[in-house]
Amino acid sequence: MKRIWKQALLNWFIGLIATFAIGFALSQIAIALLLYVLISLAWQMYQLYQFHSWLRRSGKASPPETSGIWGEVFDAVYRLQKKQRKSKRKMRQALNRIENSTAALKEGVIMADNQGNLEWWNNSAGQFLGLVRPVDRSQAITNIVRNPDFYRYFTQKRFGEPLIIKSPAKEGAFLEIQTTLYDQNDHLIFIRDVTRLQLLEQMRKDFVANASHELKTPLTVIKGYLETLGMFKDNLPQSMQRGIDNMADQSERMENLIEDLLLLSRLESNDKRENDTWLQVSDIFTAIEKMAQPILHPDHTLSFSVEEGAQVHGSYNELYSAFSNLVVNAIKYSPNGGEINVRWESDDVSGCFAVQDEGLGIDPRYIPRLTERFFRVDKGRSSKTGGTGLGLAIVKHVLLHHSAKLQIRSQPNYGSTFSCHFPANRVKNITSLDNASGK
């Protein structure tokens, strides 16, 4: 490059000397130099015109034949264009390969921009959701998938857990949707057909519900006969008396288990749910305190704290079941007494029901599994306390119905705190509203 510039400057300087000599010989130095500059400028303009015309043709044709610096410029740009076209060709081939391989996937894949407008989808996604090209391109995905659960999932960006919905295009099919944000908050959506898993899960739920219902009648008969035998057990040998007492205890435990299974089945299926209403939290606390008194040990201290006028929007029976389960657990797993504090706190953002105890505590590694059905940290101890292993599973499903979340903080030998966090639209405080309105 330096050699070309040196040659160009040398040629220009030689031309300048020659022009000066001719002008000196003709006694017209100024005119000669002006003509030389004008001719040089015209040459540069002509080369620039050729360069511009060549670029407007996208540079696909060979560059104009020229020499010097302009020849080097033409050749350098032409080489860059060839390299760029080669790179574009390779990139297009790679994109086509990715698109073809993605199109062959059984799982659906959708790309949407940060506003949720559809940009691209594979064949499986089109079949799952009924997407049609090019009609649905650039359409908002929430306009295509008209499902309330999906609308909340997508607009509120609840992408931590996958969402399962019915397919809008395939009758009887269930879809699992998982969304990931990338780049400028664009959406990469994966869709999987989980119909078989959902049917198996439904079969399991139906079996548990039907079996529990069918067991209820014979268990009632057995309990009735045991109560009759208990009336005359003083006339029986001591060994038979203990047997009757044990059978009565176990039949009562089985009855509690069946009741919890039936309740859990109703919660899972949303069967015969009562309408949500605004409830006074203090009324729920009063009922729980009354329920807890018979099982409270003399060494326990049970206290309730609730803001005056605090209300929660939900089902009374479901919330009572969830809150009472947490209180009963705190009592059962605090064998050495101690204080159990039940409180309700709320603000403009959320409401919180919390039960804090000074009991045995839980190893943090077990906390993620506590809401599983029949999961027990200490199986031997749980059987002594008479628990069914379904209490926290019931709590989880009740909170799901109320758009709430369960938080557990615990350390072995330092007690536990179970907190139920409700969104702002589920809570309010009448006293605060009255004060705000100036009453």
Short mmCIF file of C-alpha atoms in Angstrom, two decimals:
data_model
loop_
_atom_site.label_atom_id
_atom_site.label_comp_id
_atom_site.label_asym_id
_atom_site.label_seq_id
_atom_site.Cartn_x
_atom_site.Cartn_y
_atom_site.Cartn_z
CA MET A 1 0.00 0.00 0.00
CA LYS A 2 2.83 2.43 0.80
CA ARG A 3 4.41 1.71 -2.58
CA ILE A 4 1.15 2.57 -4.40
CA TRP A 5 0.80 5.84 -2.53
CA LYS A 6 4.45 6.74 -3.17
CA GLN A 7 3.97 6.01 -6.89
CA ALA A 8 0.77 8.07 -7.01
CA LEU A 9 2.39 11.04 -5.26
CA LEU A 10 5.44 10.76 -7.51
CA ASN A 11 3.26 10.74 -10.66
CA TRP A 12 1.26 13.71 -9.40
CA PHE A 13 4.45 15.61 -8.55
CA ILE A 14 6.00 14.83 -11.96
CA GLY A 15 2.82 16.06 -13.67
CA LEU A 16 2.94 19.21 -11.56
CA ILE A 17 6.60 19.87 -12.59
CA ALA A 18 5.76 19.26 -16.23
CA THR A 19 2.77 21.59 -16.06
CA PHE A 20 4.89 24.25 -14.36
CA ALA A 21 7.55 23.94 -17.08
CA ILE A 22 4.98 24.22 -19.88
CA GLY A 23 3.38 27.21 -18.19
CA PHE A 24 6.76 28.85 -17.69
CA ALA A 25 7.61 28.32 -21.37
CA LEU A 26 4.28 29.88 -22.42
CA SER A 27 4.45 32.55 -19.71
CA GLN A 28 1.05 31.19 -18.38
CA ILE A 29 2.08 29.41 -15.20
CA ALA A 30 -1.14 30.17 -13.24
CA ILE A 31 -3.43 29.05 -16.08
CA ALA A 32 -1.38 25.89 -16.63
CA LEU A 33 -1.50 24.96 -12.94
CA LEU A 34 -5.26 25.65 -12.78
CA LEU A 35 -5.88 23.43 -15.79
CA TYR A 36 -3.76 20.68 -14.20
CA VAL A 37 -5.75 20.85 -10.96
CA LEU A 38 -9.09 20.86 -12.85
CA ILE A 39 -8.03 17.87 -14.98
CA SER A 40 -6.88 15.98 -11.84
CA LEU A 41 -10.20 16.77 -10.09
CA ALA A 42 -12.19 15.69 -13.15
CA TRP A 43 -10.28 12.41 -13.20
CA GLN A 44 -10.99 11.78 -9.53
CA MET A 45 -14.70 12.62 -10.03
CA TYR A 46 -14.85 10.22 -12.97
CA GLN A 47 -13.31 7.41 -10.88
CA LEU A 48 -15.73 8.21 -8.01
CA TYR A 49 -18.64 8.06 -10.48
CA GLN A 50 -17.48 4.65 -11.71
CA PHE A 51 -17.12 3.45 -8.11
CA HIS A 52 -20.61 4.67 -7.19
CA SER A 53 -22.19 3.11 -10.30
CA TRP A 54 -20.50 -0.20 -9.58
CA LEU A 55 -21.71 -0.20 -5.97
CA ARG A 56 -25.27 0.60 -7.08
CA ARG A 57 -25.19 -2.58 -9.13
CA SER A 58 -24.47 -4.35 -5.80
CA GLY A 59 -20.93 -4.98 -6.87
CA LYS A 60 -21.88 -8.28 -8.50
CA ALA A 61 -20.11 -7.42 -11.79
CA SER A 62 -16.35 -7.24 -12.08
CA PRO A 63 -14.92 -3.86 -11.02
CA PRO A 64 -14.00 -1.29 -13.73
CA GLU A 65 -10.50 -1.54 -15.13
CA THR A 66 -8.31 1.21 -13.72
CA SER A 67 -4.89 1.66 -12.16
CA GLY A 68 -3.25 3.36 -9.25
CA ILE A 69 -4.98 3.97 -5.95
CA TRP A 70 -8.46 3.67 -7.45
CA GLY A 71 -7.58 0.29 -8.92
CA GLU A 72 -6.47 -0.88 -5.49
CA VAL A 73 -9.71 0.46 -3.93
CA PHE A 74 -11.84 -1.39 -6.51
CA ASP A 75 -9.93 -4.63 -5.96
CA ALA A 76 -10.07 -4.37 -2.13
CA VAL A 77 -13.84 -3.72 -2.12
CA TYR A 78 -14.41 -6.52 -4.63
CA ARG A 79 -12.47 -8.97 -2.43
CA LEU A 80 -14.46 -7.89 0.64
CA GLN A 81 -17.73 -8.37 -1.25
CA LYS A 82 -16.73 -11.84 -2.40
CA LYS A 83 -15.76 -12.73 1.16
CA GLN A 84 -19.05 -11.32 2.48
CA ARG A 85 -21.10 -13.22 -0.11
CA LYS A 86 -19.27 -16.40 0.84
CA SER A 87 -19.93 -15.80 4.54
CA LYS A 88 -23.61 -15.05 3.84
CA ARG A 89 -23.88 -18.23 1.82
CA LYS A 90 -22.39 -20.28 4.65
CA MET A 91 -24.62 -18.56 7.21
CA ARG A 92 -27.70 -19.15 5.05
CA GLN A 93 -26.79 -22.81 4.72
CA ALA A 94 -26.30 -23.08 8.51
CA LEU A 95 -29.63 -21.33 9.16
CA ASN A 96 -31.39 -23.59 6.67
CA ARG A 97 -29.85 -26.61 8.36
CA ILE A 98 -30.94 -25.41 11.81
CA GLU A 99 -34.42 -24.56 10.52
CA ASN A 100 -34.80 -27.94 8.81
CA SER A 101 -33.59 -29.86 11.88
CA THR A 102 -35.84 -27.79 14.17
CA ALA A 103 -38.79 -28.36 11.85
CA ALA A 104 -38.26 -32.10 12.21
CA LEU A 105 -38.54 -31.97 16.02
CA LYS A 106 -41.62 -33.50 17.64
CA GLU A 107 -41.53 -30.71 20.19
CA GLY A 108 -42.87 -27.32 19.13
CA VAL A 109 -40.50 -24.36 18.96
CA ILE A 110 -41.65 -20.73 18.63
CA MET A 111 -39.60 -17.55 18.37
CA ALA A 112 -41.37 -14.32 19.37
CA ASP A 113 -40.09 -10.80 19.90
CA ASN A 114 -40.05 -8.95 23.21
CA GLN A 115 -43.70 -7.93 22.69
CA GLY A 116 -44.78 -11.53 22.12
CA ASN A 117 -45.31 -11.14 18.36
CA LEU A 118 -44.69 -14.34 16.41
CA GLU A 119 -41.57 -14.40 14.24
CA TRP A 120 -41.01 -18.07 13.44
CA TRP A 121 -42.30 -21.51 14.46
CA ASN A 122 -41.71 -25.10 13.39
CA ASN A 123 -44.30 -27.52 12.02
CA SER A 124 -45.03 -29.15 15.39
CA ALA A 125 -45.79 -25.80 17.03
CA GLY A 126 -48.13 -24.97 14.16
CA GLN A 127 -49.99 -28.25 14.65
CA PHE A 128 -50.19 -27.87 18.45
CA LEU A 129 -51.51 -24.29 18.40
CA GLY A 130 -53.13 -24.09 14.96
CA LEU A 131 -50.68 -21.50 13.60
CA VAL A 132 -50.93 -20.69 9.88
CA ARG A 133 -48.23 -19.11 7.72
CA PRO A 134 -48.07 -16.29 6.76
CA VAL A 135 -51.37 -15.14 8.29
CA ASP A 136 -50.25 -15.47 11.93
CA ARG A 137 -46.76 -14.06 11.43
CA SER A 138 -46.25 -10.85 13.46
CA GLN A 139 -49.45 -11.59 15.41
CA ALA A 140 -49.35 -11.47 19.23
CA ILE A 141 -49.24 -15.03 20.58
CA THR A 142 -51.84 -14.14 23.24
CA ASN A 143 -54.26 -13.35 20.40
CA ILE A 144 -53.71 -16.82 18.95
CA VAL A 145 -53.72 -18.85 22.18
CA ARG A 146 -56.88 -17.60 23.88
CA ASN A 147 -56.48 -19.29 27.24
CA PRO A 148 -56.77 -17.30 30.53
CA ASP A 149 -54.01 -19.33 32.21
CA PHE A 150 -51.68 -18.82 29.26
CA TYR A 151 -52.48 -15.08 29.15
CA ARG A 152 -51.53 -14.68 32.83
CA TYR A 153 -48.47 -16.89 32.37
CA PHE A 154 -47.21 -14.88 29.39
CA THR A 155 -48.13 -11.32 30.35
CA GLN A 156 -46.94 -11.70 33.95
CA LYS A 157 -43.80 -13.56 32.77
CA ARG A 158 -44.29 -16.53 35.11
CA PHE A 159 -41.60 -18.50 33.31
CA GLY A 160 -40.09 -20.21 36.35
CA GLU A 161 -42.39 -23.22 36.03
CA PRO A 162 -43.84 -24.81 32.87
CA LEU A 163 -47.53 -24.28 32.09
CA ILE A 164 -49.89 -27.09 31.08
CA ILE A 165 -52.93 -26.15 28.99
CA LYS A 166 -55.34 -27.83 26.60
CA SER A 167 -54.36 -27.61 22.94
CA PRO A 168 -56.50 -25.06 21.05
CA ALA A 169 -56.05 -27.06 17.83
CA LYS A 170 -55.91 -30.75 18.84
CA GLU A 171 -58.98 -32.09 20.60
CA GLY A 172 -58.18 -33.79 23.91
CA ALA A 173 -54.45 -32.93 23.77
CA PHE A 174 -52.52 -31.32 26.64
CA LEU A 175 -49.48 -29.14 26.06
CA GLU A 176 -46.60 -28.23 28.36
CA ILE A 177 -45.23 -24.78 27.59
CA GLN A 178 -41.79 -23.61 28.72
CA THR A 179 -40.57 -20.09 27.87
CA THR A 180 -37.04 -18.69 27.95
CA LEU A 181 -36.03 -15.05 27.47
CA TYR A 182 -32.97 -14.26 25.37
CA ASP A 183 -31.25 -11.34 23.62
CA GLN A 184 -33.47 -8.22 24.00
CA ASN A 185 -36.06 -10.09 26.13
CA ASP A 186 -37.22 -12.00 23.06
CA HIS A 187 -39.14 -15.22 23.73
CA LEU A 188 -38.08 -18.75 22.88
CA ILE A 189 -41.08 -21.01 23.54
CA PHE A 190 -40.91 -24.81 23.71
CA ILE A 191 -44.10 -26.87 23.49
CA ARG A 192 -44.35 -30.54 24.41
CA ASP A 193 -47.28 -32.92 24.09
CA VAL A 194 -47.95 -34.31 27.58
CA THR A 195 -51.36 -35.83 26.87
CA ARG A 196 -50.27 -39.32 27.94
CA LEU A 197 -48.79 -38.04 31.21
CA GLN A 198 -51.91 -36.00 31.92
CA LEU A 199 -54.15 -39.00 31.30
CA LEU A 200 -52.04 -41.12 33.62
CA GLU A 201 -52.16 -38.37 36.26
CA GLN A 202 -55.92 -38.13 35.86
CA MET A 203 -56.24 -41.91 36.21
CA ARG A 204 -54.20 -41.73 39.41
CA LYS A 205 -56.40 -38.94 40.80
CA ASP A 206 -59.58 -40.80 39.85
CA PHE A 207 -58.29 -44.00 41.44
CA VAL A 208 -57.36 -42.25 44.69
CA ALA A 209 -60.69 -40.41 44.81
CA ASN A 210 -62.76 -43.52 44.00
CA ALA A 211 -60.79 -45.79 46.32
CA SER A 212 -61.06 -43.29 49.17
CA HIS A 213 -64.77 -42.90 48.61
CA GLU A 214 -65.34 -46.66 48.49
CA LEU A 215 -63.26 -47.22 51.66
CA LYS A 216 -65.29 -44.67 53.60
CA THR A 217 -68.42 -46.84 53.89
CA PRO A 218 -66.81 -50.07 55.21
CA LEU A 219 -64.62 -48.03 57.54
CA THR A 220 -67.73 -46.39 58.99
CA VAL A 221 -69.22 -49.85 59.65
CA ILE A 222 -65.99 -51.02 61.30
CA LYS A 223 -65.87 -47.93 63.52
CA GLY A 224 -69.49 -48.47 64.50
CA TYR A 225 -68.83 -52.04 65.64
CA LEU A 226 -65.64 -50.97 67.46
CA GLU A 227 -67.60 -48.32 69.35
CA THR A 228 -70.17 -50.98 70.28
CA LEU A 229 -67.43 -53.32 71.46
CA GLY A 230 -65.87 -50.44 73.39
CA MET A 231 -69.05 -50.11 75.43
CA PHE A 232 -68.58 -53.69 76.72
CA LYS A 233 -64.79 -53.90 76.75
CA ASP A 234 -64.71 -53.95 80.59
CA ASN A 235 -66.18 -57.45 80.42
CA LEU A 236 -63.42 -58.62 78.06
CA PRO A 237 -59.89 -59.86 78.85
CA GLN A 238 -57.19 -57.19 79.19
CA SER A 239 -55.46 -58.24 75.96
CA MET A 240 -58.69 -57.82 73.98
CA GLN A 241 -59.33 -54.43 75.55
CA ARG A 242 -55.94 -53.20 74.29
CA GLY A 243 -56.73 -54.63 70.86
CA ILE A 244 -60.04 -52.79 70.69
CA ASP A 245 -58.38 -49.52 71.74
CA ASN A 246 -55.64 -49.96 69.12
CA MET A 247 -58.17 -50.79 66.40
CA ALA A 248 -60.22 -47.73 67.34
CA ASP A 249 -57.13 -45.50 67.17
CA GLN A 250 -56.05 -46.91 63.79
CA SER A 251 -59.57 -46.71 62.34
CA GLU A 252 -59.74 -43.06 63.37
CA ARG A 253 -56.36 -42.46 61.77
CA MET A 254 -57.54 -44.19 58.60
CA GLU A 255 -60.69 -42.07 58.59
CA ASN A 256 -58.56 -38.90 58.81
CA LEU A 257 -56.40 -40.19 55.96
CA ILE A 258 -59.43 -40.84 53.77
CA GLU A 259 -60.89 -37.43 54.55
CA ASP A 260 -57.60 -35.78 53.60
CA LEU A 261 -57.39 -37.81 50.37
CA LEU A 262 -60.92 -36.81 49.42
CA LEU A 263 -60.20 -33.16 50.22
CA LEU A 264 -56.98 -33.28 48.18
CA SER A 265 -58.84 -34.86 45.25
CA ARG A 266 -61.46 -32.09 45.35
CA LEU A 267 -58.75 -29.44 45.44
CA GLU A 268 -56.91 -30.98 42.50
CA SER A 269 -60.03 -31.29 40.38
CA ASN A 270 -61.62 -27.96 41.43
CA ASP A 271 -64.75 -30.02 42.07
CA LYS A 272 -67.60 -28.14 43.76
CA ARG A 273 -65.47 -25.20 44.84
CA GLU A 274 -67.34 -22.56 46.77
CA ASN A 275 -67.25 -19.01 45.47
CA ASP A 276 -64.47 -16.78 46.79
CA THR A 277 -65.64 -13.97 49.08
CA TRP A 278 -64.03 -11.33 51.28
CA LEU A 279 -63.35 -12.96 54.66
CA GLN A 280 -62.39 -11.45 57.99
CA VAL A 281 -59.00 -12.91 58.92
CA SER A 282 -59.87 -12.52 62.60
CA ASP A 283 -62.87 -14.88 62.14
CA ILE A 284 -60.59 -17.57 60.71
CA PHE A 285 -58.14 -17.07 63.59
CA THR A 286 -60.94 -17.41 66.16
CA ALA A 287 -62.05 -20.72 64.65
CA ILE A 288 -58.47 -22.04 64.54
CA GLU A 289 -57.83 -21.04 68.16
CA LYS A 290 -60.97 -22.87 69.25
CA MET A 291 -59.93 -25.97 67.26
CA ALA A 292 -56.38 -25.93 68.67
CA GLN A 293 -57.25 -25.71 72.37
CA PRO A 294 -58.04 -29.43 72.89
CA ILE A 295 -54.71 -30.59 71.41
CA LEU A 296 -52.61 -27.85 72.98
CA HIS A 297 -50.10 -29.04 75.59
CA PRO A 298 -49.95 -27.09 78.87
CA ASP A 299 -46.32 -26.19 78.12
CA HIS A 300 -47.27 -24.54 74.83
CA THR A 301 -47.95 -20.83 74.42
CA LEU A 302 -50.21 -20.15 71.43
CA SER A 303 -50.64 -16.49 70.41
CA PHE A 304 -52.52 -14.87 67.54
CA SER A 305 -51.77 -11.50 66.01
CA VAL A 306 -53.93 -9.92 63.30
CA GLU A 307 -54.46 -6.37 62.12
CA GLU A 308 -57.90 -4.95 62.79
CA GLY A 309 -60.09 -5.04 59.71
CA ALA A 310 -57.73 -7.34 57.76
CA GLN A 311 -59.53 -9.28 55.02
CA VAL A 312 -58.57 -11.96 52.51
CA HIS A 313 -60.45 -12.91 49.34
CA GLY A 314 -60.96 -16.64 49.09
CA SER A 315 -62.79 -19.77 50.18
CA TYR A 316 -63.38 -19.97 53.93
CA ASN A 317 -63.25 -23.77 54.14
CA GLU A 318 -60.10 -24.03 52.04
CA LEU A 319 -58.22 -21.28 53.88
CA TYR A 320 -59.33 -22.64 57.24
CA SER A 321 -58.06 -26.09 56.22
CA ALA A 322 -54.68 -24.73 55.09
CA PHE A 323 -54.12 -22.40 58.05
CA SER A 324 -55.26 -24.97 60.63
CA ASN A 325 -52.96 -27.60 59.11
CA LEU A 326 -49.98 -25.31 59.65
CA VAL A 327 -51.00 -24.52 63.23
CA VAL A 328 -51.62 -28.20 64.11
CA ASN A 329 -48.22 -29.14 62.63
CA ALA A 330 -46.53 -26.47 64.75
CA ILE A 331 -48.18 -27.89 67.88
CA LYS A 332 -47.38 -31.53 67.05
CA TYR A 333 -43.75 -30.86 66.19
CA SER A 334 -43.04 -28.74 69.26
CA PRO A 335 -42.87 -31.57 71.83
CA ASN A 336 -41.06 -29.55 74.47
CA GLY A 337 -43.55 -26.74 74.53
CA GLY A 338 -42.38 -23.30 73.58
CA GLU A 339 -44.15 -20.41 71.93
CA ILE A 340 -46.18 -20.74 68.74
CA ASN A 341 -46.96 -17.42 67.12
CA VAL A 342 -49.66 -17.12 64.46
CA ARG A 343 -49.83 -13.74 62.72
CA TRP A 344 -51.28 -11.92 59.74
CA GLU A 345 -49.51 -8.95 58.17
CA SER A 346 -50.47 -7.00 55.04
CA ASP A 347 -49.44 -3.92 53.06
CA ASP A 348 -50.14 -2.42 49.64
CA VAL A 349 -48.19 -5.20 47.89
CA SER A 350 -49.21 -8.43 49.60
CA GLY A 351 -50.63 -10.19 52.65
CA CYS A 352 -48.89 -12.83 54.74
CA PHE A 353 -50.16 -15.55 57.06
CA ALA A 354 -47.29 -16.97 59.13
CA VAL A 355 -46.89 -19.67 61.80
CA GLN A 356 -43.67 -19.55 63.80
CA ASP A 357 -42.71 -22.23 66.32
CA GLU A 358 -39.75 -23.18 68.49
CA GLY A 359 -39.96 -26.88 67.76
CA LEU A 360 -37.65 -29.51 66.27
CA GLY A 361 -36.98 -27.67 63.02
CA ILE A 362 -36.28 -29.22 59.62
CA ASP A 363 -33.06 -29.91 57.78
CA PRO A 364 -32.96 -27.46 54.80
CA ARG A 365 -32.30 -30.31 52.34
CA TYR A 366 -35.79 -31.72 53.05
CA ILE A 367 -37.68 -28.42 52.63
CA PRO A 368 -38.24 -28.69 48.82
CA ARG A 369 -39.99 -32.05 49.33
CA LEU A 370 -42.24 -31.15 52.26
CA THR A 371 -45.34 -30.55 50.08
CA GLU A 372 -45.09 -33.99 48.45
CA ARG A 373 -47.86 -36.44 49.36
CA PHE A 374 -46.91 -38.75 52.25
CA PHE A 375 -43.38 -37.35 52.50
CA ARG A 376 -42.11 -37.54 56.08
CA VAL A 377 -38.81 -36.25 57.42
CA ASP A 378 -39.03 -38.64 60.40
CA LYS A 379 -41.38 -41.51 59.60
CA GLY A 380 -41.30 -42.93 63.12
CA ARG A 381 -42.16 -39.65 64.77
CA SER A 382 -44.89 -38.82 62.24
CA SER A 383 -46.71 -42.04 62.98
CA LYS A 384 -46.72 -41.16 66.68
CA THR A 385 -48.18 -37.72 66.04
CA GLY A 386 -51.00 -39.24 64.02
CA GLY A 387 -50.35 -37.18 60.87
CA THR A 388 -51.52 -38.39 57.46
CA GLY A 389 -48.61 -36.94 55.48
CA LEU A 390 -51.04 -34.92 53.33
CA GLY A 391 -51.32 -31.69 55.32
CA LEU A 392 -48.73 -29.65 53.43
CA ALA A 393 -49.89 -31.06 50.08
CA ILE A 394 -53.36 -29.70 50.94
CA VAL A 395 -51.81 -26.36 51.92
CA LYS A 396 -49.98 -26.16 48.58
CA HIS A 397 -53.13 -26.80 46.53
CA VAL A 398 -55.20 -24.34 48.55
CA LEU A 399 -52.58 -21.64 47.99
CA LEU A 400 -52.50 -22.42 44.26
CA HIS A 401 -56.25 -21.76 44.15
CA HIS A 402 -55.63 -18.38 45.80
CA SER A 403 -52.60 -17.34 43.68
CA ALA A 404 -50.48 -17.53 46.83
CA LYS A 405 -47.08 -19.04 47.61
CA LEU A 406 -45.75 -21.07 50.54
CA GLN A 407 -42.39 -20.11 52.02
CA ILE A 408 -40.62 -22.33 54.57
CA ARG A 409 -37.69 -21.26 56.73
CA SER A 410 -36.31 -23.73 59.24
CA GLN A 411 -33.19 -24.97 60.98
CA PRO A 412 -32.86 -28.14 63.09
CA ASN A 413 -33.43 -27.39 66.81
CA TYR A 414 -34.27 -23.74 66.07
CA GLY A 415 -37.90 -24.04 65.03
CA SER A 416 -39.68 -23.27 61.77
CA THR A 417 -41.66 -20.51 60.10
CA PHE A 418 -44.29 -21.35 57.49
CA SER A 419 -45.50 -18.29 55.56
CA CYS A 420 -48.36 -18.01 53.04
CA HIS A 421 -47.93 -14.95 50.80
CA PHE A 422 -51.05 -13.61 49.05
CA PRO A 423 -51.02 -11.08 46.15
CA ALA A 424 -52.35 -7.55 46.58
CA ASN A 425 -55.67 -8.27 44.86
CA ARG A 426 -56.43 -10.92 47.51
CA VAL A 427 -56.00 -8.75 50.60
CA LYS A 428 -57.27 -5.49 52.01
CA ASN A 429 -57.54 -3.70 55.33
CA ILE A 430 -60.84 -1.96 56.09
CA THR A 431 -59.30 0.23 58.80
CA SER A 432 -56.58 1.49 56.46
CA LEU A 433 -59.17 2.22 53.76
CA ASP A 434 -61.33 4.15 56.22
CA ASN A 435 -58.34 6.21 57.39
CA ALA A 436 -57.32 6.93 53.80
CA SER A 437 -60.81 8.16 52.94
CA GLY A 438 -60.84 10.46 55.97
CA LYS A 439 -63.58 8.70 57.88
#
